[in-house]
XYZ file of C-alpha atoms in Angstrom:
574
model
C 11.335 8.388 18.497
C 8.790 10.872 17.491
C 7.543 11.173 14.092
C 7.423 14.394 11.816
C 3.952 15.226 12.678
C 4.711 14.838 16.555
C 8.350 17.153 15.899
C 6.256 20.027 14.023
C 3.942 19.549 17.055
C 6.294 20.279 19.809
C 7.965 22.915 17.740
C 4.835 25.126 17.554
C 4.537 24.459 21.457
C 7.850 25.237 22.224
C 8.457 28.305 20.173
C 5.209 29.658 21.619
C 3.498 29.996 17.612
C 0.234 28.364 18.870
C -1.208 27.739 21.844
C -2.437 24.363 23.307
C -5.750 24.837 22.447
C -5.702 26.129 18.786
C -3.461 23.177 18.044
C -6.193 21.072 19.782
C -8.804 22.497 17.305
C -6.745 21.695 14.471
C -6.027 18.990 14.790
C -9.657 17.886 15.919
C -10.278 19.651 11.916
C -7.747 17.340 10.918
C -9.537 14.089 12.273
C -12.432 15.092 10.458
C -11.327 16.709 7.341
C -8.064 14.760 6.491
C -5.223 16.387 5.257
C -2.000 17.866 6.226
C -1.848 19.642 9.629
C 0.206 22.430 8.445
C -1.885 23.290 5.863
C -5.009 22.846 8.369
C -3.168 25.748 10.247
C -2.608 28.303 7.311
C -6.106 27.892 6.362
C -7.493 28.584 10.071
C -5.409 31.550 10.192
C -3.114 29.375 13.211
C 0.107 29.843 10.982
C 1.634 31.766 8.132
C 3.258 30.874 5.086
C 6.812 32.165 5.812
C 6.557 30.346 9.589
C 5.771 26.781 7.792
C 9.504 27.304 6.300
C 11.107 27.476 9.055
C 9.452 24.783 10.925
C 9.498 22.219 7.724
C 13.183 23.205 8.188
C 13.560 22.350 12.247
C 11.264 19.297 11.625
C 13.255 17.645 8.624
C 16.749 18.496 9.624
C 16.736 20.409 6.189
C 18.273 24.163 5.326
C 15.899 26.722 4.106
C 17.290 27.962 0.926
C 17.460 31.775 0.261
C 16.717 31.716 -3.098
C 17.035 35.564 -4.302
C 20.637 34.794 -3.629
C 20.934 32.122 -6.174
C 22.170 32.551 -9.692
C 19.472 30.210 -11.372
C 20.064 28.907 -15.161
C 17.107 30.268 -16.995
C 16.881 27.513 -18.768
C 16.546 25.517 -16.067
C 13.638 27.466 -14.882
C 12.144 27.546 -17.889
C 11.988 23.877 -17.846
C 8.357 23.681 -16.084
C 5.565 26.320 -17.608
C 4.912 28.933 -15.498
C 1.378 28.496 -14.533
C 2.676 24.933 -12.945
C 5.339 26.581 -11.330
C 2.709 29.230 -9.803
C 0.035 26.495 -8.836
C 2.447 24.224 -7.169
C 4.785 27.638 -5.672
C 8.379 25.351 -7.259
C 10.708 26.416 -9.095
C 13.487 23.847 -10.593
C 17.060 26.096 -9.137
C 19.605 23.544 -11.117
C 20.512 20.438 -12.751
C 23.460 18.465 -12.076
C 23.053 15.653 -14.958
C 19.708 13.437 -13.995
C 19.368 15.192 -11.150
C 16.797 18.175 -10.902
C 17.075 20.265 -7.350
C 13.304 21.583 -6.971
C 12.473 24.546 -4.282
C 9.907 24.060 -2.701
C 7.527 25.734 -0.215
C 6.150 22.239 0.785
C 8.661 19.877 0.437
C 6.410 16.800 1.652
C 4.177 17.242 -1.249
C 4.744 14.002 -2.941
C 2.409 14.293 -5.587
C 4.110 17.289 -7.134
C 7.418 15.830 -6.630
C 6.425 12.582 -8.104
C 4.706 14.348 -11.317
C 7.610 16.703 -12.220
C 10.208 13.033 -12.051
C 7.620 11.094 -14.212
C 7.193 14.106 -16.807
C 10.902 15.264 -16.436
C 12.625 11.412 -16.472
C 14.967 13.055 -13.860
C 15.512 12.524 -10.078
C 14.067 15.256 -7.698
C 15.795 16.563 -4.831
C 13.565 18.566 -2.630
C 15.007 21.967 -1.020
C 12.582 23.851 1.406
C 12.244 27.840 -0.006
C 10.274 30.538 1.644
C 7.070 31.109 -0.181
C 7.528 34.490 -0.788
C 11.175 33.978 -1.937
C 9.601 31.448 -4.996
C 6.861 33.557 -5.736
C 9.845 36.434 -6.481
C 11.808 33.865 -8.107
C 9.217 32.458 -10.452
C 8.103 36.224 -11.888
C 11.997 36.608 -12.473
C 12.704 33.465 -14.386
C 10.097 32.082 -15.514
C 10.147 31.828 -19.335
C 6.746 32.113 -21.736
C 5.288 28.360 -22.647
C 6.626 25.919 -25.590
C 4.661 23.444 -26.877
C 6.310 20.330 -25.369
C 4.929 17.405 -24.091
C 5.544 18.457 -21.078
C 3.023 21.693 -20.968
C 0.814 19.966 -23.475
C 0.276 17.605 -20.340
C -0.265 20.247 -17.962
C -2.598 22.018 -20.432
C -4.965 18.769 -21.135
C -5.059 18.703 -17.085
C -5.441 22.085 -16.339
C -8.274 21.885 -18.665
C -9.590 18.804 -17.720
C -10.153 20.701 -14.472
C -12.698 22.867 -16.484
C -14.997 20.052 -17.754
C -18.607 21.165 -16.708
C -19.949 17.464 -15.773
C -21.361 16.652 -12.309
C -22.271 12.833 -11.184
C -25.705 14.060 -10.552
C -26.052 14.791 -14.401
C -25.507 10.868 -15.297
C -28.781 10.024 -15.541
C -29.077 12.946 -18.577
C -26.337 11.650 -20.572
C -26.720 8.439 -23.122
C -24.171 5.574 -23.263
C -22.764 7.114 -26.592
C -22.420 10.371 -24.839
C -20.175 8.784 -21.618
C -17.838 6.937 -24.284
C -17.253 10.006 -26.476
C -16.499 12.043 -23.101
C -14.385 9.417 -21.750
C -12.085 9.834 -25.059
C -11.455 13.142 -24.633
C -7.990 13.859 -24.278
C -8.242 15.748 -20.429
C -9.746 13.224 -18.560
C -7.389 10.161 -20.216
C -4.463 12.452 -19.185
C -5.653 12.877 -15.694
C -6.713 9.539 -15.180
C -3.435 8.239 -16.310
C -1.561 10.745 -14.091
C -3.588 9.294 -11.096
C -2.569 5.413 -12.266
C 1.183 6.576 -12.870
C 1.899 7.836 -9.743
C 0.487 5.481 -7.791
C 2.955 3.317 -9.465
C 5.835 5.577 -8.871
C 4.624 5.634 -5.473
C 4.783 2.125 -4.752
C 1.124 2.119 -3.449
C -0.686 -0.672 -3.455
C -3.741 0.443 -3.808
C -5.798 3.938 -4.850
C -9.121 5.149 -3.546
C -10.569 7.819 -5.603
C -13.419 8.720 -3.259
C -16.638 11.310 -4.107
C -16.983 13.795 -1.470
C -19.949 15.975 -0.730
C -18.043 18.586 -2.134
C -14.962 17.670 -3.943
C -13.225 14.090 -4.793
C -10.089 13.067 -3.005
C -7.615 10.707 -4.414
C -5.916 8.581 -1.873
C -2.817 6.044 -2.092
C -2.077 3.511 0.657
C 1.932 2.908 0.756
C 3.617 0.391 2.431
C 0.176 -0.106 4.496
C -0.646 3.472 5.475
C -3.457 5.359 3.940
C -2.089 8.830 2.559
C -3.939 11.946 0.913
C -2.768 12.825 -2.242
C -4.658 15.312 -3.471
C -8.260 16.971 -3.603
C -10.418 18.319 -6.913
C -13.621 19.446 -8.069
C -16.254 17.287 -7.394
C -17.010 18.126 -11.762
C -14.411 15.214 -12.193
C -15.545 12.422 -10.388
C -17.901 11.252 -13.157
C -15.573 11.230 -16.087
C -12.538 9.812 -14.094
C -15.120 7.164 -12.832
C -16.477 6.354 -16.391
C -12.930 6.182 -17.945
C -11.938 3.789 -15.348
C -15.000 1.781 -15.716
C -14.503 1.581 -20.016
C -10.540 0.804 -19.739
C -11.729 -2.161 -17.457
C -14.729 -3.262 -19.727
C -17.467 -2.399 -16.916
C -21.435 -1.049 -17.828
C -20.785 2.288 -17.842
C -24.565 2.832 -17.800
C -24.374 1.160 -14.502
C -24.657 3.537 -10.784
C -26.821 1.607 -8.877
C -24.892 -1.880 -8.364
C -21.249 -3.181 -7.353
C -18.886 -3.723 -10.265
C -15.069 -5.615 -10.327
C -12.850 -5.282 -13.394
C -9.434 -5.514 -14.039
C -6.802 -3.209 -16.581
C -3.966 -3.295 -17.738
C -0.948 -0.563 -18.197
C 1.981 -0.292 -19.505
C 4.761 1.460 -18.257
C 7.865 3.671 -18.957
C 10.631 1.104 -20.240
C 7.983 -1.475 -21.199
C 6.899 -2.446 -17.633
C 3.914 -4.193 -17.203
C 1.061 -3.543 -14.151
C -2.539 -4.622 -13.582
C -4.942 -2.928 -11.713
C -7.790 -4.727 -10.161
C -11.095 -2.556 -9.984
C -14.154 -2.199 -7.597
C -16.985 0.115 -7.439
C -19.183 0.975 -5.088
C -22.239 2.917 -5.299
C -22.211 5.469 -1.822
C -23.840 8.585 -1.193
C -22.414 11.199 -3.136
C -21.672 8.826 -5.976
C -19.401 5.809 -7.508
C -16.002 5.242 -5.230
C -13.547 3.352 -6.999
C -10.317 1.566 -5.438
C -7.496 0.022 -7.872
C -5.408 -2.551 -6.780
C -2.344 -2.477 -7.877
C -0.869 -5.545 -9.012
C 2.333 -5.325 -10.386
C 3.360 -8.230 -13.070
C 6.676 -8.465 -11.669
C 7.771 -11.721 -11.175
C 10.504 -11.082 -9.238
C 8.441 -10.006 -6.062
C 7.057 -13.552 -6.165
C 10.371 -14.886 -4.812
C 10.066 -17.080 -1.802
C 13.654 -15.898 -1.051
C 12.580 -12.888 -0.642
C 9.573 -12.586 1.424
C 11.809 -12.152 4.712
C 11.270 -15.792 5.694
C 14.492 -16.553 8.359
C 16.445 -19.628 6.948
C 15.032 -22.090 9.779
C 11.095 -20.960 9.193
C 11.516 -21.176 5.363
C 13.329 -24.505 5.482
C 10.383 -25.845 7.508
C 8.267 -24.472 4.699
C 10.193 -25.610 2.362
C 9.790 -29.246 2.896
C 6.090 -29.163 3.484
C 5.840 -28.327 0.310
C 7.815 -30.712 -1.286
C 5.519 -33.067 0.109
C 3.239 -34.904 -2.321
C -0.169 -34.316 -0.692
C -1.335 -31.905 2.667
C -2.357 -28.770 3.106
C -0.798 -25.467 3.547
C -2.670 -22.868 4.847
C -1.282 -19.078 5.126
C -3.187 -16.869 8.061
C -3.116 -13.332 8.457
C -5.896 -10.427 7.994
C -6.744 -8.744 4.897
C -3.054 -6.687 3.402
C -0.839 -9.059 5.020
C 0.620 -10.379 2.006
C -0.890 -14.035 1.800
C -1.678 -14.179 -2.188
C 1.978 -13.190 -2.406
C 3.299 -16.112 -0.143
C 0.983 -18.440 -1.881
C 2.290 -17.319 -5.445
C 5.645 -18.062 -4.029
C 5.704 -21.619 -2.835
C 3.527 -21.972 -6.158
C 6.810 -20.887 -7.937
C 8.972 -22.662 -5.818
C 7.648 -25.848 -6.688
C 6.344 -25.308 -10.120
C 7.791 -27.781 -12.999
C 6.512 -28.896 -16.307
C 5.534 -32.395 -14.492
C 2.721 -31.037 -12.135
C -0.490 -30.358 -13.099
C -1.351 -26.600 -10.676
C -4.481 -25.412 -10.844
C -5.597 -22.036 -8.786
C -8.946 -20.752 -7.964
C -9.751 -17.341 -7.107
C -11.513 -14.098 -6.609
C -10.025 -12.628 -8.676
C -6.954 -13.843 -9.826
C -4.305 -11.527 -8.780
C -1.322 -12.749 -10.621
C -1.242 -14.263 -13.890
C 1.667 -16.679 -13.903
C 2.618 -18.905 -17.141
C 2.368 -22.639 -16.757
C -0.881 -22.281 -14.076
C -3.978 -23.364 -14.958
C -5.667 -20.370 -13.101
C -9.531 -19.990 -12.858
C -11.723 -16.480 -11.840
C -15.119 -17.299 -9.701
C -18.133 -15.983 -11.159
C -20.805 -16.416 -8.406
C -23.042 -14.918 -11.074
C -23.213 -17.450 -13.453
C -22.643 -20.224 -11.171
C -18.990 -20.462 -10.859
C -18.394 -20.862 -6.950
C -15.395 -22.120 -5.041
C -17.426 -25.147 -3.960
C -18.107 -26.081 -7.917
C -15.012 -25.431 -9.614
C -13.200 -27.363 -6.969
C -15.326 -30.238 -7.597
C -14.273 -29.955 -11.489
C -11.246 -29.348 -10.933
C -10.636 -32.522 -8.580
C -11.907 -34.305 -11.860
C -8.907 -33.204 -13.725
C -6.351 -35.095 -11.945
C -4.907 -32.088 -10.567
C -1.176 -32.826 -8.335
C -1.700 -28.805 -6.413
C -4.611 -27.319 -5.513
C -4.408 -23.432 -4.755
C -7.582 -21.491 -3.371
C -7.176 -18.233 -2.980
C -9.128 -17.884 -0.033
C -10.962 -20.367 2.184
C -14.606 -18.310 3.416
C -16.773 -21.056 4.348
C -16.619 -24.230 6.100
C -17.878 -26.143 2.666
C -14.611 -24.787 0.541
C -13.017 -25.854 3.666
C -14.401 -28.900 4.068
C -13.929 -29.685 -0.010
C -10.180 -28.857 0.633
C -9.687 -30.977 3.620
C -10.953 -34.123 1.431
C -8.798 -33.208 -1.607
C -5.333 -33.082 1.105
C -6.501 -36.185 2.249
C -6.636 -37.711 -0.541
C -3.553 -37.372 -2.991
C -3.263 -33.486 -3.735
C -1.199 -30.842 -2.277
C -3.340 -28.302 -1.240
C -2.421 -24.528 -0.900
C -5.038 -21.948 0.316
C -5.333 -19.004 3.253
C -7.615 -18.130 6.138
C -8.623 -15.010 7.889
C -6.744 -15.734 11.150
C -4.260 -13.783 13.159
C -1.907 -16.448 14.798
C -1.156 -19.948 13.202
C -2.256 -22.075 16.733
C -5.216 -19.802 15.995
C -5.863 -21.615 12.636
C -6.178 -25.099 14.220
C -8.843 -23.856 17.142
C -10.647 -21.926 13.952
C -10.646 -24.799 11.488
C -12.330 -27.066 14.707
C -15.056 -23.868 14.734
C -15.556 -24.359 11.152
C -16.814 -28.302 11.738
C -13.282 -30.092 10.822
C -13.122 -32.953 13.230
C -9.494 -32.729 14.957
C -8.379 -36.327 13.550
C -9.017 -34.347 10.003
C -6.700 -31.745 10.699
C -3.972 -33.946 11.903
C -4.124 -36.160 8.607
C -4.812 -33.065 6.223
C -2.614 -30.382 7.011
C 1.051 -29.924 7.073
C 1.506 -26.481 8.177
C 0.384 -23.653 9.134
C 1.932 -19.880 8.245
C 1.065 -16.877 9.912
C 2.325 -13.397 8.676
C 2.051 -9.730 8.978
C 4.011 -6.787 6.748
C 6.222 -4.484 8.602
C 7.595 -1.138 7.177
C 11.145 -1.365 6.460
C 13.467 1.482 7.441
C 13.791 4.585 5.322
C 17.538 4.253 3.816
C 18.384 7.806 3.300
C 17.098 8.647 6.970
C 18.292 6.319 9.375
C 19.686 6.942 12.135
C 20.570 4.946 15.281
C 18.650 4.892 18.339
C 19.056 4.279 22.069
C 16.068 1.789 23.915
C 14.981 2.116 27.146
C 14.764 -0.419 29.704
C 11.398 -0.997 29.871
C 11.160 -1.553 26.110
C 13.995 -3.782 26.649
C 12.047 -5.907 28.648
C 8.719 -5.817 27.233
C 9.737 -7.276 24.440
C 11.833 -9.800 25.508
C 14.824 -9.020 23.811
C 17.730 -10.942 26.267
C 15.421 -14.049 26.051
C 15.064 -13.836 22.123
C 18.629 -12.779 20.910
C 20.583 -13.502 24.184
C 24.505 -12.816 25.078
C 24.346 -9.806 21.836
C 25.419 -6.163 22.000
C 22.376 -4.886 19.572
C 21.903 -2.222 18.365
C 18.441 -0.550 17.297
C 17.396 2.009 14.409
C 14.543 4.387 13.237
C 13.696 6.514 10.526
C 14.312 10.007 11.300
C 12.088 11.351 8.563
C 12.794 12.945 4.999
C 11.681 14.262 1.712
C 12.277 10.845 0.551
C 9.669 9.145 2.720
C 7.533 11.656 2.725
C 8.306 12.435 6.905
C 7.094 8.900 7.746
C 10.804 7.078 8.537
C 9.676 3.647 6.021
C 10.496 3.363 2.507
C 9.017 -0.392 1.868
C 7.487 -3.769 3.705
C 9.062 -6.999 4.465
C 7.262 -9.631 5.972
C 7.139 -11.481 9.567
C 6.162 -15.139 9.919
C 5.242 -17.825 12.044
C 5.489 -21.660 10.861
C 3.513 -23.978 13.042
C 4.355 -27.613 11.827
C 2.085 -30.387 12.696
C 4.617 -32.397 14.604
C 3.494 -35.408 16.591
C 3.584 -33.806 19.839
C 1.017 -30.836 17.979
C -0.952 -33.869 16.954
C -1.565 -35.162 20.322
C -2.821 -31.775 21.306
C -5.673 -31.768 18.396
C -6.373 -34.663 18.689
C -6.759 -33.833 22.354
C -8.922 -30.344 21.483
C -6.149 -28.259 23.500
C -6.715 -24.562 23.029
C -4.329 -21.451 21.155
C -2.162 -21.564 24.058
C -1.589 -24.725 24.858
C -0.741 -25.672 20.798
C 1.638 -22.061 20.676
C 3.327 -23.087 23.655
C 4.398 -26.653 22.585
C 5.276 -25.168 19.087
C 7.585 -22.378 20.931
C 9.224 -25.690 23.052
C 10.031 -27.674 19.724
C 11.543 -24.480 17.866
C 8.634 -22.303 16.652
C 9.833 -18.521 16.555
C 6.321 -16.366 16.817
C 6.032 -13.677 14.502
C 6.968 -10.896 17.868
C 9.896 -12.737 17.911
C 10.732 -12.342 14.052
C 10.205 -9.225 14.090
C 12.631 -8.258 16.987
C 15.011 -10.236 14.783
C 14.295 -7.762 11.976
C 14.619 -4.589 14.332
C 18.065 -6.029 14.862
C 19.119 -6.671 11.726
C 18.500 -2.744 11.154
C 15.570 -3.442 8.616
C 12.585 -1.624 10.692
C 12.299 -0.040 14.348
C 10.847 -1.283 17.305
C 7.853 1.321 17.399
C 6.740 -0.509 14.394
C 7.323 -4.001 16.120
C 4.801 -3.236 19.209
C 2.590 -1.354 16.806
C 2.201 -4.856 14.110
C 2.422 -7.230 17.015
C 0.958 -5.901 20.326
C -2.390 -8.286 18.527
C -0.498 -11.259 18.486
C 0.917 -11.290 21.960
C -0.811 -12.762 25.059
């Protein structure tokens, strides 16, 4: 079940292009530099351009197009400006109503592909050409500029590429001087471009990072931290100031921390907010936006890949008038989302729900939502002591970080609320032993909470690439398949890899849970101070699927593979 990277690998090998140890020194250069291997190659000299064809070819199960034997509509050349066309080496070959097939001489370059769909409104389909061929192809065809929006895009880019501002000149310029530059027309195109396609891209959050040299721009989808693209270091400090006025930050400020929030709107009216943070570093401000997208209908509890036995046990812990629910997992597992959920599920115009949070991530009507300000006072510890004096019927903290928020939670389950919050913990037996650690006495835990949730995300299968897979017998075993879906012919899939997913196999997340219910038998054991094992092991007896388990359930159902099973998991198991 190899992945692209490990196919273009053994390709090289076997066809004798490199040698073991010049693909050991790139990709040693590729630990260190980031980036695409087969781009790492051309520029050490390890590979030429007309070779990475063929291989792209072998490697995504893809034809290479000749494209001097094409009959291309000029006009459907002529649809991108010719100095795009050049800098990217595309050329669009035809249209067949809202879809546009692009040639390409690096058909895994997702930020191209995702710029000409946003600024063409059409679907791309990827075809792999030789370089040389679409050099050829782009002197024949290419027609002379029109002023569309289009190339007026491109233009305000290519020219914002020009601007003649480097970080270490901050200091020289005045606050009037930063907001007149950060108006100017290149930089809000360029900065929007970034925002868009990270969008488009489904990532969930962007890192746009100085280097000593250059600034890279980096995505994370579906989990996994990808390159996007690298510029002149001359744009850090206007893309960073932009950022910092759309989201109402001191733009006079380099020295300190700084979190903001913006707001865009989309294509079709469609509504996303970014959360901001910047961090002073050594060569200058990094920024990373969260992306938060307004969509209600990804704060479903139906679909967060709860199984119906899990969610129903959910379900009616939440219904219950007063307790707590606490949702474990680390950092990117999806908690805020889970908690948003139940919040939804059990939302009516008779409760009074108040959240508190840093920051709030969604804004949801009919909440009573408040943002801590640990500058001006406003901690967890004293806006849940306000808010307990509003009569409150749920209580949702975003994040429980010390054992006084934990403590103040405790007393507010205990007495009369329903009390919603998550903790930095990777199993849910783990959340009992840690809540002991954090000075709640055991009899507390057993009156207080109602249930525990543990999760993790797992990338889903690629649609348009998968492909059936055999399992060995070891695998097999390992993870317990026969005990956990016994007497069942099953059959197991992966992602071969495509334009589509950019090589990886995954195309989105779903999530796996645990749901550890404090039954009376669990009670005995806290009360008791049993350990992880002991609590896990009579929550397994009494029905408790572990989140290894879901997610072999998931591999079965065809939703992800089982590489991606031990590689979420392997933690969780002892």
């Amino acid at each position: 079940m190899a992945t692209l990277k490990e196919r273009i690998k053994d390709i090289l090998l076997r066809e004798k292009i490199l040698r073991p140890e010049d693909l050991a020194r790139a990709l040693e250069e590729q630990e260190k530099s980031g980036g695409e291997l087969s781009r790492i190659l051309i520029r050490m000299g390890l590979l030429q351009e007309e070779q990475l064809a063929f291989i792209l070819s072998e490697g995504l199960n893809l034809p290479v197009i000749n494209i001097s034997r094409l009959k291309v509509d000029p006009a459907v050349a002529a649809m991108l400006p010719a100095d795009v066309l050049k800098k990217y080496q595309i050329l669009p070959v035809s249209r067949l109503g809202d879809n546009l097939a692009l040639a390409m001489a690096d058909p895994l370059n997702v930020l191209v592909i995702d710029n000409v769909k946003a600024l063409t409104g059409l679907t791309i389909t990827p075809i792999i050409g030789r370089p040389r061929d679409i050099r050829d192809a782009i002197e024949q065809y290419s027609a002379p500029q029109t002023e569309d929006s289009f190339k007026k895009i491109v233009r305000d880019i290519k020219e914002a590429e020009e601007v003649e501002l480097v970080s270490e000149g901050a200091d020289k310029l005045d606050t009037k001087d930063i907001e007149h530059l950060t108006q100017e027309a290149p930089i809000i195109r360029l900065t929007n471009t970034i925002v868009r396609q990270a969008v488009l891209a489904k990532a969930s959050d962007v890192f746009i990072e100085p280097l000593e040299k250059m600034l890279r721009i980096r995505y994370r989808v579906d989990g996994i931290l990808r390159e996007i693209d690298r510029m002149s270091k001359a744009l850090h400090f206007p893309i960073v100031s932009r950022i910092k006025v759309v989201s109402n930050l001191d733009i006079s400020e380099h020295r300190l921390p700084q979190d903001g929030r913006f707001k865009t709107v989309l294509e079709g009216g469609k509504e996303v907010d970014f959360r901001v943070n910047v961090l002073p570093t050594a060569y200058g401000e990094k920024v990373v936006l969260r992306v938060l997208d307004k969509n209600q209908g990804k704060v479903d509890i139906e679909k967060l890949g709860f199984e119906p036995e899990p969610l129903a046990r959910l379900k009616e812990c939440a219904s219950r008038p007063h307790g707590m629910i606490l949702v474990c997992g680390p950092t990117g597992s999806g908690k805020t989302t889970t908690l948003y959920s139940v919040l939804k599920h059990i939302d009516s115009p008779g409760k009074n729900i108040v959240t508190v949070e840093d920051p709030v991530e969604y804004q949801m009507k009919g909440l009573n939502q408040v943002n801590i300000r640990f500058e001006v006072g406003l901690t967890f510890t004293a806006t849940l002591r306000s808010i307990l004096r509003q009569d409150p019927d749920v209580i949702m903290i975003g994040e429980i970080r010390d054992s006084e928020t934990l403590d103040i939670g405790v007393k507010a389950a205990l007495t009369g609320h329903l009390v919603l919050s998550s903790l930095h913990t990777t199993t849910a037996a783990g959340s009992v032993v840690r809540m002991a650690n954090m000075g709640i006495e055991p009899f507390l835990i057993c009156s207080a909470v109602n249930c525990f949730v543990a999760q993790r995300l797992l990338r889903k299968i690629c649609g348009h690439c998968k492909e059936e897979v055999r399992i060995t017998q070891t695998l097999y075993d390992k993870l317990a398949i026969g005990r956990i879906m016994p007497g069942k012919d099953l059959l197991f899939y992966r992602g071969k890899g495509c334009p589509n997913c950019m090589g990886s196999g995954y195309g989105g997340r779903i999530g796996i849970t645990e749901v550890l219910v404090l039954s009376p038998s669990i009670r005995k054991l806290v009360l008791s101070q049993a350990g992880e094992l002991q609590i896990k092991a009579m929550a397994r007896a009494e029905g408790m699927r572990t989140m290894r388990e879901d997610a072999v359930v998931k591999a079965a159902q065809g939703l992800t593979s089982l590489e991606e099973v031990v590689r979420v998991t392997a933690q969780d198991e002892k």
